[in-house]
Coordinates of N, CA and C in Angstrom, one line a residue:
X1463 N 39.0 28.5 41.1 CA 39.3 27.8 39.9 C 38.5 26.6 39.9
X1464 N 38.5 25.7 41.4 CA 37.5 24.7 40.9 C 36.5 24.5 40.1
X1465 N 35.9 25.6 40.8 CA 34.5 25.9 40.1 C 33.9 26.4 38.5
X1466 N 35.7 26.2 38.2 CA 35.3 25.9 36.1 C 35.5 25.2 35.9
X1467 N 36.4 24.1 36.6 CA 36.4 22.9 36.1 C 35.6 21.7 35.5
X1468 N 34.5 21.7 36.2 CA 33.8 20.7 35.6 C 32.8 21.0 34.3
X1469 N 32.8 22.7 34.4 CA 31.8 22.9 33.6 C 33.0 22.8 32.0
X1470 N 34.4 23.1 32.2 CA 35.3 23.4 31.1 C 35.1 22.0 30.7
X1471 N 35.7 21.2 31.6 CA 35.9 19.5 31.0 C 34.5 18.9 30.3
X1472 N 33.3 19.1 30.3 CA 32.1 19.1 30.0 C 32.0 19.5 28.8
X1473 N 32.5 20.8 28.7 CA 32.4 21.8 27.3 C 33.2 21.6 26.2
X1474 N 34.7 21.0 26.6 CA 35.9 20.3 25.6 C 35.3 19.3 25.3
X1475 N 34.9 18.3 26.2 CA 34.5 16.7 25.8 C 33.2 16.5 25.0
X1476 N 32.3 17.8 25.1 CA 31.0 17.7 24.4 C 31.2 18.1 22.9
X1477 N 32.2 19.3 22.9 CA 32.6 19.9 21.7 C 33.5 18.9 21.0
X1478 N 34.4 18.1 21.7 CA 35.4 17.0 21.0 C 34.4 15.9 20.1
X1479 N 33.3 15.8 21.2 CA 32.4 14.5 20.3 C 31.9 15.2 19.2
X1480 N 31.2 15.9 19.3 CA 30.3 16.5 18.4 C 30.9 16.9 17.0
X1481 N 32.7 17.5 16.9 CA 33.4 17.4 15.9 C 33.5 16.3 15.5
X1482 N 33.6 15.5 16.1 CA 34.5 14.3 15.5 C 33.2 13.2 14.8
X1483 N 31.9 13.7 15.4 CA 30.7 13.1 14.6 C 30.9 13.6 13.0
X1484 N 31.3 15.4 13.0 CA 30.7 15.5 12.1 C 31.5 15.1 11.1
X1485 N 33.4 15.0 11.5 CA 34.4 14.6 10.7 C 33.8 13.1 10.5
X1486 N 33.6 12.6 10.9 CA 32.7 11.1 10.9 C 32.3 11.2 9.3
X1487 N 31.1 11.8 9.4 CA 30.0 12.3 8.4 C 30.7 12.8 7.0
X1488 N 32.0 14.0 7.1 CA 32.9 13.7 6.0 C 33.3 12.5 5.4
X1489 N 33.7 11.8 6.5 CA 34.3 10.7 5.7 C 33.3 10.1 5.1
X1490 N 32.2 9.4 5.5 CA 31.2 9.0 4.8 C 30.5 9.1 3.5
X1491 N 30.5 10.8 3.3 CA 30.5 11.5 2.5 C 31.5 11.1 1.3
X1492 N 32.8 11.2 1.6 CA 33.9 11.0 0.3 C 33.5 9.1 0.1
X1493 N 33.4 8.3 1.0 CA 33.5 6.9 0.6 C 31.9 6.6 0.0
X1494 N 31.0 7.5 -0.1 CA 29.5 7.1 -0.5 C 30.1 8.0 -2.0
X1495 N 31.2 8.6 -2.3 CA 31.0 9.5 -3.2 C 31.6 8.7 -4.2
X1496 N 32.9 8.0 -3.6 CA 33.5 6.5 -4.4 C 32.9 5.5 -4.8
X1497 N 31.6 5.5 -3.9 CA 30.6 4.1 -4.1 C 29.9 4.4 -5.6
X1498 N 28.8 6.0 -5.6 CA 28.5 6.4 -6.6 C 29.2 6.3 -8.2
X1499 N 30.4 6.8 -7.5 CA 31.2 7.4 -9.0 C 31.6 5.6 -9.5
X1500 N 31.8 4.0 -8.5 CA 32.0 2.9 -9.4 C 30.4 2.5 -9.8
X1501 N 29.6 2.8 -9.2 CA 28.1 2.5 -10.0 C 28.0 3.1 -11.2
X1502 N 28.5 4.4 -11.3 CA 28.1 5.1 -12.5 C 28.5 4.4 -13.8
X1503 N 30.6 4.1 -13.0 CA 31.1 3.5 -14.1 C 30.7 2.0 -15.0
X1504 N 29.9 1.2 -13.6 CA 29.2 0.0 -13.6 C 28.5 0.4 -14.9
X1505 N 27.5 1.2 -14.8 CA 26.5 1.5 -15.5 C 26.9 1.8 -16.8
X1506 N 27.6 2.8 -17.4 CA 28.0 3.1 -18.5 C 29.2 2.2 -19.1
X1507 N 29.9 1.6 -18.6 CA 30.7 0.7 -19.2 C 30.0 -0.2 -20.5
X1508 N 31.1 -0.2 -21.5 CA 30.4 -1.4 -22.7 C 29.8 -2.7 -21.9
X1509 N 28.8 -3.3 -22.3 CA 27.9 -4.0 -22.0 C 29.1 -5.4 -22.1
X1510 N 29.2 -6.1 -21.4 CA 30.1 -7.6 -21.4 C 28.9 -8.6 -21.4
X1511 N 29.1 -9.9 -21.8 CA 27.9 -11.1 -22.1 C 27.7 -11.4 -20.7
X1512 N 26.2 -11.8 -20.6 CA 25.4 -12.4 -19.4 C 26.7 -13.3 -18.5
X1513 N 27.2 -12.6 -17.4 CA 27.7 -13.6 -16.3 C 26.8 -15.3 -16.0
X1514 N 27.9 -16.2 -16.2 CA 26.6 -17.6 -16.0 C 26.0 -17.3 -14.5
X1515 N 27.0 -17.2 -13.4 CA 26.0 -17.4 -12.0 C 26.3 -16.0 -11.6
X1516 N 25.1 -14.6 -11.9 CA 25.6 -13.4 -11.5 C 25.2 -13.8 -10.2
X1517 N 26.1 -12.5 -9.3 CA 26.4 -12.5 -8.1 C 25.9 -10.7 -7.4
X1518 N 25.1 -10.1 -6.7 CA 24.7 -8.9 -6.6 C 25.7 -8.5 -5.9
X1519 N 26.4 -8.9 -5.0 CA 27.8 -7.8 -4.4 C 28.2 -7.6 -5.7
X1520 N 28.9 -8.2 -6.5 CA 29.8 -8.0 -7.1 C 29.2 -7.8 -8.7
X1521 N 28.3 -7.9 -9.2 CA 27.4 -8.0 -10.4 C 26.8 -6.5 -10.3
X1522 N 26.1 -6.1 -9.5 CA 24.9 -5.0 -9.2 C 25.3 -4.2 -10.1
X1523 N 24.1 -3.5 -11.2 CA 24.9 -2.4 -12.2 C 25.4 -2.5 -13.4
X1524 N 26.2 -3.9 -13.2 CA 27.2 -4.2 -14.5 C 26.3 -4.0 -15.4
X1525 N 26.8 -3.5 -16.7 CA 26.2 -3.5 -18.2 C 26.4 -4.8 -18.7
X1526 N 25.3 -5.6 -19.1 CA 25.5 -6.7 -19.5 C 25.1 -6.7 -21.0
X1527 N 24.7 -7.9 -21.8 CA 24.1 -8.0 -22.8 C 23.5 -9.5 -23.2
X1528 N 22.2 -9.7 -23.5 CA 21.9 -11.0 -23.5 C 21.5 -11.2 -25.4
X1529 N 21.6 -12.0 -25.7 CA 20.7 -13.0 -26.7 C 19.7 -14.1 -26.8
X1530 N 19.0 -13.9 -26.9 CA 17.5 -15.3 -27.0 C 16.3 -14.6 -27.1
X1531 N 15.4 -15.2 -26.8 CA 13.9 -14.5 -27.5 C 13.0 -14.4 -26.0
X1532 N 12.3 -13.0 -26.6 CA 10.9 -13.2 -25.4 C 9.7 -14.2 -25.5
X1533 N 9.4 -14.7 -24.5 CA 8.4 -16.1 -23.9 C 7.3 -15.7 -24.5
X1534 N 6.7 -14.3 -24.0 CA 5.4 -13.8 -24.2 C 4.5 -13.9 -22.6
X1535 N 5.7 -14.3 -21.6 CA 5.0 -14.5 -20.2 C 5.7 -13.4 -19.8
X1536 N 4.7 -12.4 -19.2 CA 5.1 -11.4 -18.4 C 4.5 -10.7 -16.9
X1537 N 4.7 -9.8 -16.5 CA 4.2 -9.4 -15.5 C 4.3 -8.0 -15.4
X1538 N 3.6 -7.1 -14.8 CA 3.1 -5.9 -14.7 C 3.7 -5.5 -13.6
X1539 N 3.9 -4.6 -13.5 CA 4.3 -3.8 -12.1 C 4.1 -2.2 -11.8
X1540 N 2.8 -1.6 -11.3 CA 2.4 -0.5 -11.1 C 3.5 0.6 -11.1
X1541 N 3.4 1.5 -11.9 CA 4.5 2.7 -12.0 C 3.9 3.7 -12.4
X1542 N 4.8 5.1 -12.4 CA 4.3 5.9 -13.0 C 5.3 7.1 -13.3
X1543 N 5.1 8.0 -14.5 CA 6.6 8.8 -14.7 C 6.1 10.4 -14.9
X1544 N 6.8 11.1 -14.5 CA 6.6 12.5 -14.4 C 6.3 13.5 -15.6
X1545 N 5.0 13.4 -15.7 CA 4.5 14.3 -16.7 C 3.9 13.2 -17.7
X1546 N 3.9 11.8 -17.5 CA 3.1 11.2 -18.5 C 1.8 10.3 -17.2
X1547 N 0.8 10.1 -18.0 CA -0.1 9.1 -17.4 C 0.6 8.0 -16.6
X1548 N -0.7 7.3 -15.5 CA -0.1 6.2 -15.1 C -0.1 5.1 -16.1
X1549 N 1.0 3.9 -15.6 CA 1.5 2.9 -16.2 C 1.8 2.0 -15.5
X1550 N 2.5 0.7 -16.0 CA 2.9 -0.2 -15.5 C 4.5 -0.4 -16.3
X1551 N 5.1 -1.2 -15.1 CA 6.9 -1.6 -15.6 C 6.5 -3.2 -16.0
X1552 N 7.0 -3.2 -17.4 CA 6.8 -4.7 -18.0 C 8.1 -5.1 -17.8
X1553 N 7.7 -7.0 -17.1 CA 9.0 -7.7 -16.9 C 8.8 -8.9 -17.2
X1554 N 9.4 -9.7 -18.2 CA 9.1 -10.6 -19.3 C 10.2 -11.8 -19.0
X1555 N 9.7 -12.7 -19.4 CA 10.7 -14.0 -19.3 C 11.1 -13.9 -20.4
X1556 N 12.7 -14.1 -20.6 CA 13.7 -14.2 -21.6 C 14.2 -15.9 -21.7
X1557 N 14.2 -16.3 -22.8 CA 15.0 -17.9 -23.1 C 16.1 -17.5 -23.5
X1558 N 17.2 -17.7 -23.1 CA 18.3 -17.6 -23.5 C 18.8 -19.2 -24.6
X1559 N 19.5 -18.9 -25.5 CA 20.4 -20.6 -25.8 C 20.8 -21.2 -24.7
X1560 N 20.2 -22.9 -24.9 CA 21.2 -23.9 -23.7 C 20.0 -23.8 -22.3
X1561 N 18.6 -23.1 -22.4 CA 17.6 -23.1 -21.5 C 17.8 -22.5 -20.5
X1562 N 18.1 -21.2 -20.2 CA 18.5 -20.6 -19.4 C 17.3 -19.9 -19.5
X1563 N 16.4 -19.2 -18.3 CA 15.4 -18.5 -18.7 C 15.9 -17.1 -17.2
X1564 N 15.3 -15.7 -17.9 CA 16.0 -14.8 -17.3 C 14.7 -13.8 -16.8
X1565 N 14.9 -12.8 -15.9 CA 13.8 -11.5 -16.4 C 14.6 -10.4 -16.9
X1566 N 13.5 -9.9 -17.9 CA 14.4 -8.4 -18.5 C 13.1 -7.9 -18.1
X1567 N 13.6 -6.4 -17.7 CA 12.8 -5.4 -17.3 C 12.5 -4.3 -18.8
X1568 N 11.8 -4.6 -19.4 CA 11.8 -4.1 -21.2 C 11.0 -2.6 -20.9
X1569 N 10.9 -2.2 -19.8 CA 10.3 -0.5 -19.6 C 8.9 -0.1 -19.4
X1570 N 8.4 1.1 -19.6 CA 7.2 1.5 -19.0 C 6.4 1.2 -20.7
X1571 N 4.9 1.4 -20.1 CA 3.9 1.6 -20.8 C 2.9 2.1 -19.7
X1572 N 2.4 2.9 -20.8 CA 1.3 3.9 -20.2 C -0.1 3.1 -20.3
X1573 N -1.3 3.3 -19.0 CA -2.3 2.7 -19.3 C -2.9 2.5 -20.6
X1574 N -3.0 3.8 -21.3 CA -3.8 3.2 -22.5 C -3.3 2.5 -23.8
X1575 N -2.1 1.8 -23.2 CA -1.3 0.9 -24.4 C -1.2 -0.3 -23.7
X1576 N -1.8 -0.6 -22.8 CA -1.6 -2.0 -21.7 C -1.8 -2.8 -22.7
X1577 N -2.9 -2.6 -23.4 CA -4.0 -3.7 -24.1 C -2.9 -4.3 -25.7
X1578 N -2.0 -3.3 -25.7 CA -1.5 -3.3 -27.4 C -1.0 -4.8 -27.4
X1579 N -1.0 -5.5 -28.2 CA -0.5 -6.9 -28.6 C 1.2 -7.1 -28.4
X1580 N 1.8 -7.6 -27.7 CA 3.3 -7.8 -27.9 C 3.7 -8.8 -28.2
X1581 N 4.3 -8.9 -28.9 CA 5.1 -9.8 -30.4 C 6.3 -10.8 -29.5
X1582 N 6.0 -12.4 -29.2 CA 7.2 -12.8 -28.9 C 8.4 -13.2 -29.8
X1583 N 9.3 -13.4 -29.6 CA 10.3 -13.4 -30.7 C 11.6 -13.4 -30.1
X1584 N 12.8 -13.4 -31.1 CA 14.2 -13.2 -31.0 C 14.6 -11.9 -30.6
X1585 N 15.7 -11.5 -29.8 CA 16.0 -10.3 -29.1 C 17.2 -10.3 -28.8
X1586 N 17.8 -9.2 -29.2 CA 19.0 -8.9 -28.2 C 18.6 -7.7 -27.5
X1587 N 18.9 -8.2 -26.0 CA 18.8 -7.3 -24.7 C 20.2 -6.4 -24.1
X1588 N 20.1 -5.2 -24.0 CA 21.5 -4.6 -23.2 C 20.8 -3.9 -22.0
X1589 N 21.5 -4.0 -21.1 CA 20.8 -3.6 -20.0 C 21.7 -3.3 -18.7
X1590 N 21.4 -3.5 -17.7 CA 22.2 -3.4 -16.3 C 21.3 -4.6 -15.4
X1591 N 22.2 -5.3 -14.8 CA 22.1 -6.2 -14.2 C 21.4 -5.7 -12.5
X1592 N 20.3 -5.6 -11.8 CA 19.7 -4.6 -11.0 C 18.7 -5.8 -10.1
X1593 N 19.2 -5.7 -8.7 CA 18.6 -6.4 -7.6 C 17.6 -5.5 -6.8
X1594 N 16.6 -4.8 -7.2 CA 16.0 -3.6 -6.5 C 14.9 -4.0 -5.6
X1595 N 15.2 -2.9 -4.4 CA 14.7 -3.6 -3.3 C 13.7 -2.6 -3.0
X1596 N 12.7 -2.9 -3.8 CA 11.3 -2.1 -3.5 C 10.0 -2.1 -2.9
X1597 N 10.1 -3.8 -2.4 CA 9.1 -4.1 -1.5 C 9.3 -3.8 0.1
X1598 N 8.5 -3.9 1.1 CA 8.8 -3.6 2.3 C 7.5 -4.7 3.0
X1599 N 7.7 -4.4 4.4 CA 6.5 -5.1 4.6 C 5.1 -4.3 4.7
X1600 N 4.9 -3.1 3.7 CA 3.8 -2.5 3.7 C 3.2 -2.8 2.5
X1601 N 4.3 -3.2 1.6 CA 3.8 -3.7 0.6 C 2.5 -4.9 0.2
X1602 N 1.6 -4.3 -0.6 CA 0.2 -5.5 -0.6 C 1.1 -6.5 -1.6
X1603 N 0.8 -7.7 -1.5 CA 0.9 -8.6 -2.4 C 0.3 -8.3 -3.7
X1604 N 0.6 -9.0 -4.9 CA 0.3 -8.9 -6.5 C -1.2 -9.0 -6.3
X1605 N -2.0 -8.2 -7.3 CA -3.6 -8.3 -7.2 C -4.2 -9.8 -7.5
X1606 N -4.6 -10.6 -7.4 CA -5.0 -11.5 -7.9 C -5.5 -12.1 -9.3
X1607 N -6.8 -10.9 -9.5 CA -7.4 -10.5 -10.1 C -7.2 -9.9 -11.7
X1608 N -6.3 -9.2 -10.9 CA -5.6 -8.3 -12.2 C -4.3 -8.5 -12.8
X1609 N -3.6 -9.3 -11.8 CA -2.3 -9.5 -11.8 C -1.2 -8.5 -11.7
X1610 N -1.7 -7.4 -11.6 CA -0.9 -6.3 -11.4 C -0.2 -6.3 -9.9
X1611 N 1.5 -6.3 -9.7 CA 2.1 -6.5 -9.2 C 2.2 -4.7 -8.4
X1612 N 2.8 -4.6 -7.6 CA 2.7 -3.2 -6.8 C 4.4 -3.0 -6.2
X1613 N 5.4 -3.9 -6.2 CA 6.8 -3.8 -6.3 C 7.8 -4.6 -7.0
X1614 N 9.0 -4.7 -7.5 CA 9.4 -5.1 -8.2 C 10.2 -6.3 -6.7
X1615 N 10.1 -7.8 -7.1 CA 10.6 -8.3 -6.1 C 11.6 -9.4 -6.8
X1616 N 12.6 -9.8 -7.4 CA 13.2 -10.2 -8.3 C 12.8 -11.6 -8.0
X1617 N 13.3 -12.4 -6.6 CA 13.1 -13.5 -6.2 C 11.4 -14.5 -6.4
X1618 N 10.2 -13.6 -6.1 CA 9.1 -14.0 -6.3 C 8.9 -13.5 -7.8
X1619 N 9.4 -12.9 -8.8 CA 8.8 -13.0 -9.7 C 9.5 -13.9 -10.5
X1620 N 10.6 -14.3 -10.2 CA 11.3 -15.3 -11.0 C 10.3 -16.6 -10.8
X1621 N 9.8 -16.8 -9.4 CA 9.4 -17.9 -9.3 C 7.9 -18.5 -10.2
X1622 N 7.4 -16.8 -10.0 CA 6.2 -16.8 -10.8 C 6.5 -17.1 -12.3
X1623 N 7.4 -16.9 -12.9 CA 7.5 -17.0 -14.3 C 8.3 -18.3 -14.7
X1624 N 9.0 -19.0 -13.5 CA 9.7 -19.8 -14.0 C 11.3 -19.7 -14.7
X1625 N 11.7 -18.2 -13.5 CA 13.0 -18.2 -14.4 C 14.1 -18.3 -13.2
X1626 N 15.2 -18.1 -13.3 CA 16.3 -17.6 -12.5 C 16.3 -16.4 -11.8
X1627 N 16.5 -15.8 -10.6 CA 16.3 -14.9 -10.1 C 17.5 -13.7 -10.4
X1628 N 17.5 -13.8 -11.8 CA 18.2 -12.4 -12.4 C 17.6 -11.7 -13.2
X1629 N 17.7 -10.5 -13.3 CA 16.9 -9.7 -13.6 C 17.8 -8.4 -14.5
X1630 N 17.9 -8.1 -15.9 CA 18.3 -7.2 -16.5 C 17.4 -6.1 -16.9
X1631 N 17.9 -4.7 -16.7 CA 16.8 -3.6 -16.7 C 17.6 -3.0 -18.2
X1632 N 16.8 -3.2 -19.2 CA 17.0 -2.8 -20.3 C 17.4 -1.3 -20.6
X1633 N 18.4 -0.8 -21.2 CA 18.5 0.5 -21.6 C 18.7 1.0 -22.8
X1634 N 17.9 -0.1 -23.6 CA 17.8 0.2 -24.9 C 16.0 -0.3 -25.6
X1635 N 15.7 0.3 -26.6 CA 14.2 -0.5 -26.7 C 14.0 -1.6 -27.1
X1636 N 13.6 -2.6 -26.6 CA 13.3 -3.9 -27.0 C 12.3 -4.2 -27.8
X1637 N 10.9 -3.1 -28.1 CA 10.2 -3.0 -29.5 C 8.9 -3.0 -28.5
X1638 N 7.8 -3.1 -29.4 CA 6.3 -3.3 -28.9 C 6.0 -1.9 -28.3
X1639 N 6.9 -0.8 -28.6 CA 6.3 0.3 -28.3 C 6.5 0.6 -26.6
X1640 N 7.9 -0.3 -25.8 CA 8.0 -0.1 -24.3 C 8.7 0.8 -24.6
X1641 N 8.8 1.9 -23.5 CA 10.0 2.8 -23.4 C 10.8 2.1 -22.3
X1642 N 11.9 2.0 -22.8 CA 13.0 1.5 -21.3 C 13.0 2.7 -20.4
X1643 N 13.6 2.4 -19.1 CA 13.7 3.0 -18.1 C 15.1 2.6 -17.6
X1644 N 15.9 3.3 -18.0 CA 17.4 2.7 -17.8 C 17.8 3.1 -16.1
X1645 N 18.7 2.1 -15.8 CA 19.5 2.3 -14.3 C 19.6 3.3 -14.1
X1646 N 19.6 3.9 -13.1 CA 21.1 5.2 -12.8 C 21.1 5.4 -11.2
X1647 N 22.3 6.3 -11.0 CA 22.1 6.4 -9.5 C 21.8 7.3 -8.9
X1648 N 20.8 8.0 -9.1 CA 20.1 9.0 -8.9 C 19.3 8.8 -7.5
X1649 N 19.1 7.5 -7.5 CA 17.8 7.0 -5.9 C 18.7 6.5 -5.1
X1650 N 20.5 6.9 -4.8 CA 20.9 6.6 -4.3 C 21.4 7.9 -3.1
X1651 N 20.6 8.2 -2.1 CA 21.0 9.6 -1.4 C 22.3 9.5 -0.8
X1652 N 23.1 10.6 -0.9 CA 24.4 11.0 -0.1 C 24.2 11.7 0.7
X1653 N 23.6 12.1 1.6 CA 23.4 13.2 2.4 C 24.3 13.8 3.4
X1654 N 25.4 13.2 3.6 CA 26.2 12.9 5.0 C 26.9 14.6 4.7
X1655 N 26.5 15.3 3.9 CA 27.2 16.5 4.1 C 26.1 17.5 5.1
X1656 N 25.1 17.2 4.7 CA 24.0 17.7 5.5 C 24.1 17.4 6.7
X1657 N 24.2 16.2 7.0 CA 24.6 15.5 8.8 C 25.8 16.1 9.5
X1658 N 26.9 16.3 8.6 CA 27.9 16.8 8.8 C 27.6 18.1 9.4
X1659 N 27.2 19.2 8.5 CA 26.5 20.5 9.1 C 26.0 20.5 10.2
X1660 N 25.4 19.6 10.7 CA 24.5 19.5 12.0 C 25.1 19.1 12.9
X1661 N 26.1 18.5 12.6 CA 27.0 18.1 14.0 C 28.1 19.1 14.4
X1662 N 28.4 19.8 13.2 CA 29.6 21.0 13.4 C 28.2 22.4 14.1
X1663 N 27.6 22.3 13.6 CA 26.2 23.4 14.3 C 26.0 22.9 15.9
X1664 N 25.8 21.7 16.4 CA 25.6 21.6 17.3 C 26.9 21.6 18.6
X1665 N 28.0 21.7 17.8 CA 29.2 21.6 18.9 C 29.5 22.8 18.9
X1666 N 28.9 23.8 17.6 CA 28.9 25.4 18.1 C 28.2 25.8 19.3
X1667 N 26.9 24.8 19.1 CA 25.8 25.3 20.2 C 26.6 25.2 21.6
X1668 N 27.3 23.7 21.3 CA 28.1 23.3 22.8 C 28.6 24.6 23.5
X1669 N 29.5 24.5 22.5 CA 31.0 25.3 23.1 C 30.1 27.0 23.7
X1670 N 29.2 27.3 22.6 CA 28.3 29.0 23.0 C 27.9 28.8 24.6
X1671 N 27.0 27.4 24.9 CA 26.4 26.9 26.1 C 27.4 27.1 27.0
X1672 N 28.8 26.7 26.8 CA 29.7 26.5 27.6 C 30.2 27.6 28.2
X1673 N 30.8 28.6 27.4 CA 30.9 29.5 27.6 C 29.9 31.0 28.3
X1674 N 29.0 30.5 27.9 CA 27.7 31.3 28.7 C 27.7 31.0 30.0
X1675 N 27.8 29.5 30.5 CA 27.9 28.8 32.0 C 29.1 29.9 32.3
X1676 N 30.3 29.6 31.8 CA 31.3 30.5 32.6 C 31.4 31.2 33.1
X1677 N 30.2 32.4 31.8 CA 30.4 33.9 32.3 C 29.3 33.8 33.5
X1678 N 28.0 32.6 33.5 CA 26.9 33.0 34.7 C 28.0 32.7 36.2
X1679 N 28.6 31.5 36.4 CA 29.5 31.4 37.1 C 30.3 32.2 37.5
X1680 N 31.2 33.0 36.8 CA 32.1 33.9 37.3 C 31.0 35.3 37.3
X1681 N 29.8 35.4 36.8 CA 29.0 36.7 37.3 C 28.8 36.4 39.1
X1682 N 28.4 35.0 39.2 CA 27.6 34.9 40.8 C 28.7 35.1 41.9
X1683 N 29.8 34.8 41.3 CA 31.1 35.0 42.3 C 31.8 36.2 42.1
X1684 N 31.3 36.8 41.3 CA 32.0 38.5 41.4 C 31.3 39.2 42.4

């Protein structure tokens, strides 16, 4: 029986580890689902007044409203939409009563409408607070000739337009033919079910290989 001890021990240990990883992924899936449900609730709740000091951890995706005026100072971020011509996201400085200035992502404009005039003026903005993480080490800096940005960077955009690093992504039209692109949770993956299946399949394979090894050992000693 001693010749079976080590293969059986390794088989049981391997299956136990792989199964535990699968169950861990199931738990992560439940946690991610709860997180996504919380985000959806924040997105679709009735908007509240813009907080005095928004915080990413507490307020990300929070539905808010603000009243003030568009200043006419804006940036354009390269963007595209399925079924539409290439275009840009318009992010504009928004002045609030009392002197605060924030950023508002007004929405998408196709290339052939980029030259259309935009009217600065009073407005009420409804949308969601967001701190997008679009830029990475491979993202080029803004084009100095065209002024076109290639990713949203709230801190850098705020510095360029002289606002606080607060961004509202408009969920309703803000005028000038700009189509709003409301935030949603579709871009946040929840792939843990697939990972769990992979670990469980590996556990089944490990068990099968262990049984095959035991069969081979028995055959050599018969």
